[in-house]
């Protein structure tokens, strides 16, 4: 006889088959506020897709089966193929069908970047790693437009919503994806130390074909159809479009050495590659490679903001959902004062990240306006640094809310935790972003003027915010030596970020959110860890807004 030892009870149900858009009031507000109310029905439809059990399962499957590298076939031919689990391809198919790789470039409607950011935010909560090739394909468009003859050949296949993973020449496919190769072993972020050489095959100059010899230390998504790469010519560091197949239909010699064994971002393949005479077209002026590729880098940094904000959102939703159902000491966890402090603090951080991200999406939609252009130049670097930097601690605290269940691999929390540091490192680590902020202000002082004009819209709403704005103005009015200024870059960018978030929340969020954020982040009454909000905060209102019952 089999004896029943106990009944399983007091456990949270699986969080699935819900609409992730309708349960996110802050996202609904942002979509309306930032100019994409016309996309409401489409984003709501997609919220049902991303909250479905079927979509959530794909994220687990894609990460349970790492990509596999095959350098040669069984006959000894060089093939350089990466094999992915079918779940990865399904995630890619959905992302491209939904236009996450190109929709703002496909339509001229104002708010297109906002609508795309909202959908990308929802889909990244399902699975983050496949977003790498989606982001790079999205980001390549402004860079390619600098070279009209190459753009005419390649952009039409980018601007389709068809996913074609076949390893065949790009001109035989209706839809293609792009990657990027910048860093090398000896230089890392210092791309001017790159040693890869490019020589013209015939005529030299923009749009002409060159041959590249060298390596790339970090080439993500190596099964993309083409890549923007940096290489040295006689003139200097230049940017090239390097396809996986040559124009004559033979394989371009981009030889995959190995796949990176990463702690996170597992479903996405990242590789090391040797360029053994790989052909590529020069994009932009020779010797101006950084200026050319920076158009792509800026857009990928914006997507890092979206991705990290999405990671925060999924983490806090999992924590709130668990605590709404789990009981201890006579009450649900969400009713316990200390736990509600932790949850409310996490929710504040999440909404602040989303609010700044969606404000930058609106700036992307209005680049014809001087203020928006200048603000984006500075605030994307600020936001990429701050939001990505805040995500790992946020993920850990959310994980702890689930107790022991939170560290089990059949729970999404370990994946969120491993993914959390990735965006802070991708596309320029924290120090690079902070130095870029200082560089932008030095080269274009009007970017700082745009920043202060933006935060001034909330002056008088909160004393802590007003004090922080004055402190920032005072700091920038001082004369510091270059090394002193650089040494304090993180400190000042921290304050720029939190002040901007506070100003945006004061303008757009409910008082319970805006005041709690400012009194904790811009005041002095906040501890070193999450869960240290001061007395007087309406914690329940913050939690209810975070994961509404809509």
PDB file of C-alpha atoms in Angstrom, residues 14 59-60 63-64 125-129 262-267 311 314-316 318-319 391-392 394-422:
ATOM      1  CA  UNK A  14       2.451  28.982 -11.874  1.00  0.00           C
ATOM      2  CA  UNK A  59      12.160  30.384 -22.822  1.00  0.00           C
ATOM      3  CA  UNK A  60      12.910  27.401 -20.624  1.00  0.00           C
ATOM      4  CA  UNK A  63      18.029  27.832 -22.316  1.00  0.00           C
ATOM      5  CA  UNK A  64      18.025  24.160 -21.388  1.00  0.00           C
ATOM      6  CA  UNK A 125      10.524  39.032 -20.194  1.00  0.00           C
ATOM      7  CA  UNK A 126       9.861  35.669 -21.840  1.00  0.00           C
ATOM      8  CA  UNK A 127      13.484  35.104 -22.890  1.00  0.00           C
ATOM      9  CA  UNK A 128      16.301  37.642 -23.150  1.00  0.00           C
ATOM     10  CA  UNK A 129      19.123  35.925 -25.023  1.00  0.00           C
ATOM     11  CA  UNK A 262      28.862  32.208 -20.790  1.00  0.00           C
ATOM     12  CA  UNK A 263      27.305  32.281 -17.326  1.00  0.00           C
ATOM     13  CA  UNK A 264      24.135  33.814 -18.751  1.00  0.00           C
ATOM     14  CA  UNK A 265      22.633  34.649 -22.135  1.00  0.00           C
ATOM     15  CA  UNK A 266      22.829  30.922 -22.768  1.00  0.00           C
ATOM     16  CA  UNK A 267      20.336  30.570 -25.618  1.00  0.00           C
ATOM     17  CA  UNK A 311      14.473  41.826 -16.463  1.00  0.00           C
ATOM     18  CA  UNK A 314       9.828  40.014 -14.653  1.00  0.00           C
ATOM     19  CA  UNK A 315      11.770  39.617 -11.408  1.00  0.00           C
ATOM     20  CA  UNK A 316       9.482  41.836  -9.339  1.00  0.00           C
ATOM     21  CA  UNK A 318       7.546  36.834  -9.892  1.00  0.00           C
ATOM     22  CA  UNK A 319       8.247  38.074  -6.363  1.00  0.00           C
ATOM     23  CA  UNK A 391      19.555  44.992 -12.399  1.00  0.00           C
ATOM     24  CA  UNK A 392      21.785  42.325 -10.744  1.00  0.00           C
ATOM     25  CA  UNK A 394      17.402  43.799  -8.069  1.00  0.00           C
ATOM     26  CA  UNK A 395      17.303  40.233  -9.437  1.00  0.00           C
ATOM     27  CA  UNK A 396      18.929  38.836  -6.322  1.00  0.00           C
ATOM     28  CA  UNK A 397      16.524  40.588  -3.947  1.00  0.00           C
ATOM     29  CA  UNK A 398      13.533  39.398  -5.968  1.00  0.00           C
ATOM     30  CA  UNK A 399      14.911  35.871  -5.942  1.00  0.00           C
ATOM     31  CA  UNK A 400      15.227  35.951  -2.178  1.00  0.00           C
ATOM     32  CA  UNK A 401      11.515  36.754  -1.884  1.00  0.00           C
ATOM     33  CA  UNK A 402      10.814  33.239  -3.178  1.00  0.00           C
ATOM     34  CA  UNK A 403      13.086  31.594  -0.626  1.00  0.00           C
ATOM     35  CA  UNK A 404      14.576  28.248  -1.579  1.00  0.00           C
ATOM     36  CA  UNK A 405      12.191  27.841  -4.501  1.00  0.00           C
ATOM     37  CA  UNK A 406      13.769  30.889  -6.095  1.00  0.00           C
ATOM     38  CA  UNK A 407      17.118  29.192  -6.693  1.00  0.00           C
ATOM     39  CA  UNK A 408      15.695  26.083  -8.353  1.00  0.00           C
ATOM     40  CA  UNK A 409      16.434  25.737 -12.055  1.00  0.00           C
ATOM     41  CA  UNK A 410      12.805  24.937 -12.861  1.00  0.00           C
ATOM     42  CA  UNK A 411      12.029  28.498 -11.740  1.00  0.00           C
ATOM     43  CA  UNK A 412      12.765  31.505 -13.961  1.00  0.00           C
ATOM     44  CA  UNK A 413      14.633  33.374 -11.215  1.00  0.00           C
ATOM     45  CA  UNK A 414      18.056  31.715 -11.695  1.00  0.00           C
ATOM     46  CA  UNK A 415      17.902  32.591 -15.391  1.00  0.00           C
ATOM     47  CA  UNK A 416      16.994  36.201 -14.601  1.00  0.00           C
ATOM     48  CA  UNK A 417      19.848  36.376 -12.108  1.00  0.00           C
ATOM     49  CA  UNK A 418      22.426  35.020 -14.569  1.00  0.00           C
ATOM     50  CA  UNK A 419      21.151  37.315 -17.283  1.00  0.00           C
ATOM     51  CA  UNK A 420      21.154  40.381 -15.046  1.00  0.00           C
ATOM     52  CA  UNK A 421      24.864  41.397 -15.433  1.00  0.00           C
ATOM     53  CA  UNK A 422      24.961  40.871 -19.200  1.00  0.00           C
TER      54      UNK A 422
END
